[in-house]
């Protein structure tokens, strides 16, 4: 082995320089004191510690240029991470990786090589920084290599810390979603238990509001982070699994609503829809209200809206008759175990409110699971969900059932005098409400009311309605879309708004009451 200009005698073919934890501090101290560290290269090396310069490939390329040679970085398996492949003595590499030596240097046919061990965070193995050049390594070149290895270690630690923070954030996001999914299926006890570990007191409430914030493309992650910041973790903030631009916020307190409104004011292209206060068990209902309000917010100057406390049809029905009818409709599900029954009811409620795909994403199950559960409910209720009038009255029963809670109901078989759906929807108050609602359409010369009635009778299928009316399917869609602002309700997307309009058609006699005791053909 040839002699070295750094003063280390060539007494063996393997020399080691032990690098310990204080090396970085000594480097910084010598630079501050104006010692033998060359300021230009030290400043260039420090540039790679800036947030915008943390790139291992660029750092290794800088090292090669600075020492006028070649440099490479490989991991403990020998995989090349940066720089060109260099022929290395594998016995030295093995000793570096296992920690037997900290560095090594040798001459090979006119090439001077230096290897430095780079510790990898949280592992016993290490990476190897290799530098080769034609001239021997003087003190300056040796210090550059040593300090570069220390910077590589710092970058690895920073990257590991960033990755750990990212994994923690992903785990927290998954946990928030799990809590929301538990609330959606009315499992408030489990939701509180899960939340108590990371967010104590978050769900120590009986009621909450749900807000849905809509952002522009590619802005949702930043929006969710800002929602968490302004609510100071006093609300459950979840990136909606069904809609790519939506952030769902479940908040027990009133202050979060005002904070979210202030957020909308300073972010262009962002909208906010909120629900009225609901019990935690009705989180799914509150979510539907927030989505409905969001559609209104898009047309308002302040870009925010809260679900209108308008007159809902169930409030115009005889409460006792509605309760008895609901119990009667859902009686066939009472034979199921409590957990199974709750799961089927919650899934069906969401499946009627949204598409099967969206409901599946919200619940964290497959769309086939959602459809299978809804088909099971169809079979138990002996009905057909392809009929919009059936969907509307079952939706009415399910929402009424949530309000009943654990209230005891009389068992037994159906008896004479128990209310039927036609009787329930024939009250004078409900009929007056329905006539006023649908009467808004009568002033349009396009006969929107006839188109809407035919479209509902066709199960919301524009093509079938068009065949009945003798018009183009696009004309049907345009008529239905034109009816939405007049009725102040969303119709083209399934949900509470559409079902209220369907109930209004049955109450006025424009559509016949559905048969809930007729099995789906081929079921």
Short mmCIF file of C-alpha atoms in Angstrom, two decimals:
data_model
loop_
_atom_site.label_atom_id
_atom_site.label_comp_id
_atom_site.label_asym_id
_atom_site.label_seq_id
_atom_site.Cartn_x
_atom_site.Cartn_y
_atom_site.Cartn_z
CA UNK A 1 0.00 0.00 0.00
CA UNK A 2 1.38 3.43 -0.94
CA UNK A 3 1.94 6.14 1.62
CA UNK A 4 -0.77 8.74 2.27
CA UNK A 5 -0.43 12.50 2.47
CA UNK A 6 -2.80 12.75 5.44
CA UNK A 7 -0.04 11.55 7.77
CA UNK A 8 -1.39 8.07 8.53
CA UNK A 9 1.46 5.55 8.04
CA UNK A 10 0.80 2.63 5.70
CA UNK A 11 1.46 -0.03 8.32
CA UNK A 12 -1.29 -2.31 7.05
CA UNK A 13 -3.47 -2.80 4.01
CA UNK A 14 -6.50 -1.77 6.07
CA UNK A 15 -6.69 1.48 8.06
CA UNK A 16 -9.61 2.61 10.15
CA UNK A 17 -10.80 6.00 11.34
CA UNK A 18 -13.34 5.64 14.14
CA UNK A 19 -16.18 8.13 13.71
CA UNK A 20 -18.28 8.74 16.80
CA UNK A 21 -21.36 10.79 17.72
CA UNK A 22 -19.35 13.94 18.45
CA UNK A 23 -18.04 14.25 14.89
CA UNK A 24 -20.82 16.55 13.72
CA UNK A 25 -20.38 18.84 16.68
CA UNK A 26 -16.60 19.02 16.10
CA UNK A 27 -17.17 19.86 12.44
CA UNK A 28 -19.54 22.70 13.26
CA UNK A 29 -17.25 23.97 16.01
CA UNK A 30 -14.18 24.03 13.80
CA UNK A 31 -16.12 25.88 11.10
CA UNK A 32 -17.30 28.48 13.62
CA UNK A 33 -13.82 28.99 15.04
CA UNK A 34 -12.30 29.55 11.62
CA UNK A 35 -9.98 26.53 11.94
CA UNK A 36 -8.61 24.41 9.16
CA UNK A 37 -12.02 23.81 7.53
CA UNK A 38 -12.05 25.47 4.10
CA UNK A 39 -14.96 27.93 4.18
CA UNK A 40 -16.06 27.62 0.52
CA UNK A 41 -16.50 23.85 0.56
CA UNK A 42 -17.99 23.94 4.08
CA UNK A 43 -20.57 26.46 2.94
CA UNK A 44 -21.32 24.34 -0.13
CA UNK A 45 -21.79 21.29 2.08
CA UNK A 46 -24.12 23.14 4.43
CA UNK A 47 -26.28 24.13 1.47
CA UNK A 48 -27.28 20.46 1.19
CA UNK A 49 -28.85 20.63 4.65
CA UNK A 50 -31.36 23.25 3.57
CA UNK A 51 -34.93 21.94 3.10
CA UNK A 52 -34.75 22.64 -0.64
CA UNK A 53 -31.35 20.94 -1.06
CA UNK A 54 -31.83 17.62 0.72
CA UNK A 55 -31.06 15.26 -2.13
CA UNK A 56 -28.58 12.41 -1.70
CA UNK A 57 -27.84 12.18 -5.42
CA UNK A 58 -26.97 15.86 -5.62
CA UNK A 59 -24.86 15.61 -2.47
CA UNK A 60 -22.82 12.68 -3.81
CA UNK A 61 -22.36 14.47 -7.15
CA UNK A 62 -21.19 17.59 -5.26
CA UNK A 63 -18.67 15.48 -3.31
CA UNK A 64 -17.23 14.01 -6.51
CA UNK A 65 -16.80 17.45 -8.07
CA UNK A 66 -15.31 18.96 -4.91
CA UNK A 67 -12.60 16.30 -4.44
CA UNK A 68 -12.02 16.02 -8.24
CA UNK A 69 -12.90 12.34 -8.43
CA UNK A 70 -15.87 10.00 -8.42
CA UNK A 71 -18.21 9.16 -5.55
CA UNK A 72 -20.94 6.61 -4.95
CA UNK A 73 -23.32 5.58 -2.18
CA UNK A 74 -24.63 2.05 -1.70
CA UNK A 75 -26.79 0.39 0.92
CA UNK A 76 -26.02 -2.65 3.05
CA UNK A 77 -27.14 -5.01 0.27
CA UNK A 78 -24.82 -3.43 -2.27
CA UNK A 79 -27.62 -1.66 -4.16
CA UNK A 80 -26.37 1.56 -5.73
CA UNK A 81 -28.20 4.63 -4.40
CA UNK A 82 -26.19 7.47 -5.95
CA UNK A 83 -23.23 7.97 -8.24
CA UNK A 84 -21.54 5.51 -10.65
CA UNK A 85 -20.71 1.94 -9.70
CA UNK A 86 -17.16 1.65 -8.29
CA UNK A 87 -15.14 -1.57 -7.92
CA UNK A 88 -14.68 -2.05 -4.17
CA UNK A 89 -13.02 -4.64 -1.97
CA UNK A 90 -15.93 -6.64 -0.65
CA UNK A 91 -14.14 -7.66 2.56
CA UNK A 92 -13.77 -3.99 3.50
CA UNK A 93 -17.36 -3.27 2.52
CA UNK A 94 -18.55 -6.13 4.73
CA UNK A 95 -16.54 -4.82 7.69
CA UNK A 96 -17.97 -1.34 7.20
CA UNK A 97 -21.55 -2.57 6.95
CA UNK A 98 -21.27 -4.70 10.09
CA UNK A 99 -19.56 -1.93 12.05
CA UNK A 100 -16.15 -3.57 12.53
CA UNK A 101 -14.48 -0.50 11.05
CA UNK A 102 -15.65 3.08 10.48
CA UNK A 103 -13.55 3.87 7.37
CA UNK A 104 -10.94 2.41 5.08
CA UNK A 105 -8.49 3.64 2.44
CA UNK A 106 -6.25 1.93 -0.13
CA UNK A 107 -4.48 2.40 -3.45
CA UNK A 108 -5.43 0.33 -6.47
CA UNK A 109 -3.43 0.69 -9.71
CA UNK A 110 -3.03 4.43 -9.51
CA UNK A 111 -6.49 5.08 -8.03
CA UNK A 112 -6.81 6.22 -4.43
CA UNK A 113 -10.00 5.04 -2.75
CA UNK A 114 -11.60 5.96 0.55
CA UNK A 115 -14.65 4.25 2.10
CA UNK A 116 -16.67 5.68 4.99
CA UNK A 117 -19.37 3.95 6.98
CA UNK A 118 -22.73 5.80 7.04
CA UNK A 119 -24.93 4.69 9.93
CA UNK A 120 -28.57 4.12 9.06
CA UNK A 121 -31.17 5.18 11.66
CA UNK A 122 -32.85 2.41 13.69
CA UNK A 123 -30.85 -0.42 12.06
CA UNK A 124 -27.64 -2.27 12.91
CA UNK A 125 -26.48 -2.23 9.29
CA UNK A 126 -24.99 0.74 7.47
CA UNK A 127 -24.48 2.29 4.06
CA UNK A 128 -21.10 2.84 2.41
CA UNK A 129 -19.85 6.09 0.89
CA UNK A 130 -17.04 5.41 -1.59
CA UNK A 131 -14.77 8.05 -3.12
CA UNK A 132 -12.08 7.48 -5.74
CA UNK A 133 -9.59 9.88 -7.29
CA UNK A 134 -6.22 9.83 -9.04
CA UNK A 135 -4.42 12.06 -6.55
CA UNK A 136 -3.77 10.86 -3.00
CA UNK A 137 -6.21 12.09 -0.32
CA UNK A 138 -4.70 15.09 1.45
CA UNK A 139 -6.11 16.48 4.70
CA UNK A 140 -8.61 18.71 2.89
CA UNK A 141 -10.02 15.90 0.72
CA UNK A 142 -10.20 13.55 3.71
CA UNK A 143 -12.11 16.09 5.78
CA UNK A 144 -14.52 16.74 2.92
CA UNK A 145 -15.27 13.00 2.64
CA UNK A 146 -15.67 12.59 6.41
CA UNK A 147 -17.96 15.59 6.82
CA UNK A 148 -19.99 14.61 3.76
CA UNK A 149 -20.60 11.20 5.34
CA UNK A 150 -21.85 12.98 8.46
CA UNK A 151 -24.21 15.10 6.35
CA UNK A 152 -25.50 11.93 4.65
CA UNK A 153 -26.28 10.53 8.11
CA UNK A 154 -28.13 13.72 9.02
CA UNK A 155 -30.15 13.55 5.82
CA UNK A 156 -31.01 9.93 6.50
CA UNK A 157 -32.19 10.81 9.99
CA UNK A 158 -34.23 13.70 8.64
CA UNK A 159 -35.78 11.46 6.00
CA UNK A 160 -36.53 8.80 8.61
CA UNK A 161 -38.18 11.41 10.84
CA UNK A 162 -40.23 12.67 7.90
CA UNK A 163 -41.29 9.12 7.03
CA UNK A 164 -42.20 8.40 10.66
CA UNK A 165 -44.30 11.58 10.77
CA UNK A 166 -45.98 10.60 7.50
CA UNK A 167 -46.75 7.11 8.81
CA UNK A 168 -48.15 8.59 12.01
CA UNK A 169 -50.34 10.99 10.03
CA UNK A 170 -51.61 8.14 7.83
CA UNK A 171 -52.40 6.06 10.92
CA UNK A 172 -54.21 9.01 12.51
CA UNK A 173 -56.18 9.57 9.27
CA UNK A 174 -57.17 5.90 9.18
CA UNK A 175 -58.25 6.13 12.82
CA UNK A 176 -60.37 9.22 12.14
CA UNK A 177 -62.03 7.42 9.23
CA UNK A 178 -62.69 4.36 11.41
CA UNK A 179 -64.39 6.57 14.01
CA UNK A 180 -66.55 8.20 11.34
CA UNK A 181 -67.53 4.79 9.94
CA UNK A 182 -68.54 3.63 13.42
CA UNK A 183 -70.70 6.73 13.82
CA UNK A 184 -72.25 6.12 10.41
CA UNK A 185 -73.49 2.70 11.54
CA UNK A 186 -74.69 4.13 14.89
CA UNK A 187 -72.01 2.36 16.96
CA UNK A 188 -71.41 5.38 19.17
CA UNK A 189 -70.01 3.33 22.06
CA UNK A 190 -67.17 1.91 19.96
CA UNK A 191 -66.58 5.28 18.32
CA UNK A 192 -66.09 6.91 21.73
CA UNK A 193 -63.71 4.15 22.83
CA UNK A 194 -61.55 4.52 19.72
CA UNK A 195 -61.49 8.32 19.96
CA UNK A 196 -60.67 8.38 23.67
CA UNK A 197 -57.12 7.13 23.09
CA UNK A 198 -55.89 10.02 20.92
CA UNK A 199 -58.58 12.69 21.30
CA UNK A 200 -59.94 12.48 24.87
CA UNK A 201 -63.31 14.13 25.27
CA UNK A 202 -63.89 14.59 21.53
CA UNK A 203 -67.10 12.55 21.50
CA UNK A 204 -68.19 13.17 25.09
CA UNK A 205 -71.44 14.57 23.78
CA UNK A 206 -74.88 13.38 22.76
CA UNK A 207 -75.23 15.67 19.74
CA UNK A 208 -73.03 17.07 17.00
CA UNK A 209 -73.12 18.91 13.68
CA UNK A 210 -71.58 17.62 10.47
CA UNK A 211 -69.96 19.93 7.94
CA UNK A 212 -68.71 19.06 4.47
CA UNK A 213 -66.02 21.32 3.00
CA UNK A 214 -65.36 21.16 -0.74
CA UNK A 215 -62.00 22.21 -2.15
CA UNK A 216 -60.46 22.62 -5.58
CA UNK A 217 -58.52 19.79 -7.29
CA UNK A 218 -55.37 18.79 -5.45
CA UNK A 219 -56.08 21.02 -2.43
CA UNK A 220 -57.87 18.60 -0.12
CA UNK A 221 -54.85 17.52 1.98
CA UNK A 222 -53.92 21.13 2.73
CA UNK A 223 -57.58 21.93 3.43
CA UNK A 224 -57.92 19.01 5.86
CA UNK A 225 -54.76 20.10 7.69
CA UNK A 226 -56.09 23.65 7.98
CA UNK A 227 -59.44 22.36 9.27
CA UNK A 228 -57.61 20.43 11.98
CA UNK A 229 -55.54 23.48 12.88
CA UNK A 230 -58.42 25.93 13.19
CA UNK A 231 -60.54 23.47 15.20
CA UNK A 232 -57.55 22.61 17.41
CA UNK A 233 -58.45 18.90 17.33
CA UNK A 234 -61.83 19.72 18.92
CA UNK A 235 -63.54 18.20 15.89
CA UNK A 236 -63.28 14.98 13.92
CA UNK A 237 -61.76 15.91 10.54
CA UNK A 238 -61.86 13.19 7.88
CA UNK A 239 -60.98 13.19 4.19
CA UNK A 240 -64.14 11.83 2.61
CA UNK A 241 -63.52 8.31 1.26
CA UNK A 242 -66.26 8.72 -1.36
CA UNK A 243 -65.69 12.23 -2.78
CA UNK A 244 -62.15 13.30 -3.70
CA UNK A 245 -62.75 17.01 -3.02
CA UNK A 246 -64.65 16.69 0.27
CA UNK A 247 -63.49 16.99 3.87
CA UNK A 248 -65.98 15.86 6.54
CA UNK A 249 -65.96 17.63 9.91
CA UNK A 250 -67.95 16.27 12.87
CA UNK A 251 -67.99 18.87 15.62
CA UNK A 252 -69.71 18.74 19.02
CA UNK A 253 -69.27 22.47 19.68
CA UNK A 254 -70.68 25.58 18.05
CA UNK A 255 -67.38 27.44 17.68
CA UNK A 256 -66.03 25.13 14.99
CA UNK A 257 -68.80 26.16 12.60
CA UNK A 258 -67.76 29.83 12.80
CA UNK A 259 -64.11 28.89 12.39
CA UNK A 260 -64.90 26.87 9.28
CA UNK A 261 -66.88 29.77 7.82
CA UNK A 262 -63.90 32.07 8.32
CA UNK A 263 -61.76 29.51 6.52
CA UNK A 264 -64.08 29.53 3.51
CA UNK A 265 -63.89 33.31 3.29
CA UNK A 266 -60.14 33.34 2.73
CA UNK A 267 -59.89 30.31 0.41
CA UNK A 268 -61.18 30.83 -3.15
CA UNK A 269 -62.97 27.90 -4.75
CA UNK A 270 -63.96 26.40 -1.38
CA UNK A 271 -67.53 25.77 -0.21
CA UNK A 272 -69.14 24.72 3.09
CA UNK A 273 -72.35 22.84 3.81
CA UNK A 274 -73.55 22.09 7.33
CA UNK A 275 -76.22 20.02 9.02
CA UNK A 276 -78.53 20.91 11.86
CA UNK A 277 -77.60 19.48 15.25
CA UNK A 278 -78.28 15.76 15.43
CA UNK A 279 -77.65 12.98 17.91
CA UNK A 280 -74.41 11.07 17.35
CA UNK A 281 -76.47 8.05 16.33
CA UNK A 282 -77.82 10.12 13.42
CA UNK A 283 -74.43 11.08 12.03
CA UNK A 284 -75.36 9.52 8.68
CA UNK A 285 -78.49 11.69 8.55
CA UNK A 286 -76.46 14.78 9.45
CA UNK A 287 -73.95 13.92 6.73
CA UNK A 288 -76.74 13.75 4.16
CA UNK A 289 -77.99 17.14 5.31
CA UNK A 290 -74.51 18.64 4.99
CA UNK A 291 -74.13 17.32 1.44
CA UNK A 292 -77.54 18.77 0.56
CA UNK A 293 -76.55 22.14 2.04
CA UNK A 294 -73.27 22.05 0.12
CA UNK A 295 -75.21 22.02 -3.16
CA UNK A 296 -76.91 25.25 -2.07
CA UNK A 297 -73.63 26.82 -0.93
CA UNK A 298 -72.22 26.70 -4.46
CA UNK A 299 -74.73 29.36 -5.51
CA UNK A 300 -74.39 31.68 -2.52
CA UNK A 301 -72.07 34.71 -2.36
CA UNK A 302 -70.55 33.65 0.97
CA UNK A 303 -70.12 30.05 -0.32
CA UNK A 304 -71.67 28.56 2.85
CA UNK A 305 -75.06 27.09 3.71
CA UNK A 306 -76.68 25.21 6.58
CA UNK A 307 -79.40 22.66 5.96
CA UNK A 308 -82.71 24.49 5.95
CA UNK A 309 -85.10 23.68 8.76
CA UNK A 310 -87.98 23.46 6.33
CA UNK A 311 -91.19 21.56 6.87
CA UNK A 312 -90.50 17.86 6.38
CA UNK A 313 -93.38 15.52 5.52
CA UNK A 314 -92.94 13.30 8.57
CA UNK A 315 -93.67 16.29 10.83
CA UNK A 316 -97.13 16.57 9.27
CA UNK A 317 -98.07 12.95 10.03
CA UNK A 318 -99.76 11.60 13.12
CA UNK A 319 -96.77 10.78 15.39
CA UNK A 320 -98.37 7.69 16.94
CA UNK A 321 -99.55 6.38 13.57
CA UNK A 322 -96.06 6.98 12.14
CA UNK A 323 -94.48 5.11 15.03
CA UNK A 324 -96.79 2.13 14.74
CA UNK A 325 -96.43 2.04 10.95
CA UNK A 326 -92.61 2.16 11.19
CA UNK A 327 -92.60 -0.70 13.68
CA UNK A 328 -94.90 -2.67 11.43
CA UNK A 329 -92.78 -2.10 8.30
CA UNK A 330 -89.51 -3.10 9.97
CA UNK A 331 -90.94 -5.91 12.11
CA UNK A 332 -89.43 -8.66 9.96
CA UNK A 333 -85.92 -7.46 10.88
CA UNK A 334 -86.59 -7.86 14.61
CA UNK A 335 -85.82 -11.59 14.44
CA UNK A 336 -82.18 -10.84 13.59
CA UNK A 337 -79.42 -10.54 16.20
CA UNK A 338 -79.04 -6.96 17.39
CA UNK A 339 -75.65 -6.41 15.73
CA UNK A 340 -76.79 -7.84 12.39
CA UNK A 341 -79.99 -5.81 12.44
CA UNK A 342 -78.13 -2.57 13.22
CA UNK A 343 -75.62 -3.29 10.44
CA UNK A 344 -78.34 -3.94 7.86
CA UNK A 345 -80.35 -0.87 8.86
CA UNK A 346 -77.33 1.45 8.80
CA UNK A 347 -76.12 0.12 5.45
CA UNK A 348 -79.57 0.39 3.89
CA UNK A 349 -80.02 3.91 5.21
CA UNK A 350 -76.76 5.00 3.57
CA UNK A 351 -77.46 2.95 0.45
CA UNK A 352 -80.78 4.75 -0.03
CA UNK A 353 -79.17 8.13 0.65
CA UNK A 354 -76.21 7.69 -1.71
CA UNK A 355 -75.01 5.35 -4.46
CA UNK A 356 -73.81 1.87 -3.48
CA UNK A 357 -70.25 2.86 -4.41
CA UNK A 358 -70.28 5.98 -2.21
CA UNK A 359 -71.95 4.15 0.67
CA UNK A 360 -69.32 1.40 0.43
CA UNK A 361 -66.48 3.91 0.63
CA UNK A 362 -68.03 5.67 3.61
CA UNK A 363 -68.58 2.38 5.45
CA UNK A 364 -65.22 0.90 4.48
CA UNK A 365 -66.69 -2.19 2.79
CA UNK A 366 -67.04 -3.32 -0.81
CA UNK A 367 -69.94 -2.17 -2.96
CA UNK A 368 -70.93 -5.83 -3.35
CA UNK A 369 -71.28 -6.01 0.42
CA UNK A 370 -73.55 -2.95 0.40
CA UNK A 371 -75.69 -4.44 -2.38
CA UNK A 372 -75.84 -7.83 -0.64
CA UNK A 373 -77.01 -6.26 2.61
CA UNK A 374 -79.63 -4.17 0.83
CA UNK A 375 -80.87 -7.20 -1.09
CA UNK A 376 -81.21 -9.04 2.20
CA UNK A 377 -83.31 -6.18 3.56
CA UNK A 378 -85.39 -6.25 0.36
CA UNK A 379 -86.05 -9.93 0.95
CA UNK A 380 -86.95 -9.47 4.61
CA UNK A 381 -89.28 -6.57 3.80
CA UNK A 382 -90.67 -8.37 0.73
CA UNK A 383 -90.24 -5.31 -1.46
CA UNK A 384 -88.30 -3.93 -4.43
CA UNK A 385 -85.90 -1.01 -4.08
CA UNK A 386 -85.89 -0.35 -7.83
CA UNK A 387 -89.26 1.38 -7.25
CA UNK A 388 -88.64 4.99 -6.17
CA UNK A 389 -91.88 5.14 -4.16
CA UNK A 390 -90.74 2.05 -2.24
CA UNK A 391 -87.35 3.62 -1.59
CA UNK A 392 -89.03 6.80 -0.37
CA UNK A 393 -91.31 5.16 2.18
CA UNK A 394 -88.62 2.74 3.42
CA UNK A 395 -86.31 5.74 3.80
CA UNK A 396 -89.09 7.39 5.84
CA UNK A 397 -89.40 4.30 8.04
CA UNK A 398 -85.64 4.01 8.59
CA UNK A 399 -85.28 7.66 9.59
CA UNK A 400 -88.27 7.39 11.91
CA UNK A 401 -86.75 4.26 13.45
CA UNK A 402 -83.59 6.19 14.35
CA UNK A 403 -85.73 8.69 16.24
CA UNK A 404 -87.43 5.91 18.16
CA UNK A 405 -84.11 4.72 19.58
CA UNK A 406 -84.57 1.86 22.02
CA UNK A 407 -88.23 2.63 22.60
CA UNK A 408 -90.15 -0.57 23.17
CA UNK A 409 -92.76 -1.47 20.62
CA UNK A 410 -95.53 -4.01 20.76
CA UNK A 411 -94.81 -7.32 19.11
CA UNK A 412 -97.24 -9.68 17.48
CA UNK A 413 -98.74 -9.90 14.08
CA UNK A 414 -100.45 -7.21 12.09
CA UNK A 415 -103.88 -6.39 13.44
CA UNK A 416 -106.88 -4.71 11.89
CA UNK A 417 -106.81 -0.95 12.25
CA UNK A 418 -103.03 -0.61 12.06
CA UNK A 419 -102.07 2.23 9.67
CA UNK A 420 -101.08 1.51 6.08
CA UNK A 421 -98.80 3.73 4.04
CA UNK A 422 -101.70 5.11 2.00
CA UNK A 423 -103.51 6.15 5.16
CA UNK A 424 -100.33 7.66 6.60
CA UNK A 425 -99.81 9.88 3.53
CA UNK A 426 -103.46 10.93 3.17
CA UNK A 427 -103.66 13.43 6.03
CA UNK A 428 -104.96 16.94 5.18
CA UNK A 429 -101.83 18.68 6.50
CA UNK A 430 -99.51 16.54 4.42
CA UNK A 431 -101.69 16.92 1.33
CA UNK A 432 -101.70 20.73 1.65
CA UNK A 433 -97.90 20.74 1.97
CA UNK A 434 -97.52 18.47 -1.05
CA UNK A 435 -99.85 20.56 -3.23
CA UNK A 436 -97.99 23.74 -2.33
CA UNK A 437 -94.62 22.12 -3.08
CA UNK A 438 -95.52 20.59 -6.45
CA UNK A 439 -97.65 23.58 -7.38
CA UNK A 440 -94.46 25.62 -7.83
CA UNK A 441 -93.89 23.68 -11.07
CA UNK A 442 -97.24 24.60 -12.65
CA UNK A 443 -96.07 27.98 -13.95
CA UNK A 444 -93.47 26.44 -16.28
CA UNK A 445 -94.79 26.01 -19.84
CA UNK A 446 -92.64 22.90 -20.33
CA UNK A 447 -94.92 20.92 -17.97
CA UNK A 448 -92.09 20.06 -15.61
CA UNK A 449 -94.55 18.45 -13.26
CA UNK A 450 -95.61 15.85 -15.84
CA UNK A 451 -91.98 15.09 -16.72
CA UNK A 452 -91.00 14.76 -13.06
CA UNK A 453 -93.95 12.47 -12.30
CA UNK A 454 -93.15 10.22 -15.27
CA UNK A 455 -89.44 10.16 -14.37
CA UNK A 456 -90.22 9.06 -10.79
CA UNK A 457 -92.61 6.39 -12.04
CA UNK A 458 -89.79 5.10 -14.27
CA UNK A 459 -87.55 4.63 -11.25
CA UNK A 460 -85.51 7.74 -12.02
CA UNK A 461 -84.50 6.34 -15.42
CA UNK A 462 -84.41 9.12 -18.03
CA UNK A 463 -84.43 6.73 -21.01
CA UNK A 464 -87.60 4.91 -19.92
CA UNK A 465 -89.30 8.18 -19.02
CA UNK A 466 -88.36 9.60 -22.44
CA UNK A 467 -89.99 6.63 -24.19
CA UNK A 468 -93.20 7.20 -22.26
CA UNK A 469 -93.21 10.94 -22.98
CA UNK A 470 -92.04 10.65 -26.57
CA UNK A 471 -89.07 12.99 -26.07
CA UNK A 472 -85.30 12.69 -25.92
CA UNK A 473 -83.71 11.41 -22.69
CA UNK A 474 -81.64 14.59 -22.46
CA UNK A 475 -84.86 16.61 -22.45
CA UNK A 476 -86.05 14.61 -19.44
CA UNK A 477 -82.79 15.29 -17.59
CA UNK A 478 -82.98 19.00 -18.40
CA UNK A 479 -86.57 19.17 -17.11
CA UNK A 480 -85.66 17.39 -13.88
CA UNK A 481 -82.63 19.63 -13.45
CA UNK A 482 -84.82 22.68 -14.05
CA UNK A 483 -87.20 21.53 -11.31
CA UNK A 484 -84.43 21.42 -8.70
CA UNK A 485 -84.10 25.19 -8.03
CA UNK A 486 -87.88 25.61 -8.14
CA UNK A 487 -88.42 22.91 -5.51
CA UNK A 488 -85.15 23.80 -3.70
CA UNK A 489 -84.21 20.15 -3.64
CA UNK A 490 -81.65 17.89 -5.34
CA UNK A 491 -83.38 15.34 -7.54
CA UNK A 492 -80.84 13.77 -9.87
CA UNK A 493 -78.85 12.37 -6.94
CA UNK A 494 -80.71 9.99 -4.64
CA UNK A 495 -81.31 11.18 -1.11
CA UNK A 496 -83.71 12.86 1.29
CA UNK A 497 -84.57 15.68 -1.12
CA UNK A 498 -85.72 13.30 -3.84
CA UNK A 499 -87.68 11.12 -1.43
CA UNK A 500 -89.58 14.13 -0.06
CA UNK A 501 -90.66 14.99 -3.60
CA UNK A 502 -91.72 11.37 -4.18
CA UNK A 503 -93.78 11.42 -0.96
CA UNK A 504 -95.39 14.65 -2.14
CA UNK A 505 -96.49 12.94 -5.39
CA UNK A 506 -98.05 10.08 -3.42
CA UNK A 507 -99.75 12.49 -1.00
CA UNK A 508 -101.36 14.43 -3.87
CA UNK A 509 -102.47 11.25 -5.63
CA UNK A 510 -100.17 11.82 -8.62
CA UNK A 511 -98.54 8.47 -7.82
CA UNK A 512 -100.03 5.41 -6.15
CA UNK A 513 -98.81 4.33 -2.69
CA UNK A 514 -96.20 1.57 -3.00
CA UNK A 515 -96.92 -2.05 -2.15
CA UNK A 516 -94.52 -3.03 0.63
CA UNK A 517 -95.72 -6.60 0.86
CA UNK A 518 -94.82 -7.69 -2.65
CA UNK A 519 -91.58 -9.58 -3.11
CA UNK A 520 -89.07 -8.47 -5.72
CA UNK A 521 -89.48 -10.59 -8.88
CA UNK A 522 -86.89 -13.33 -8.94
CA UNK A 523 -85.61 -12.46 -5.47
#
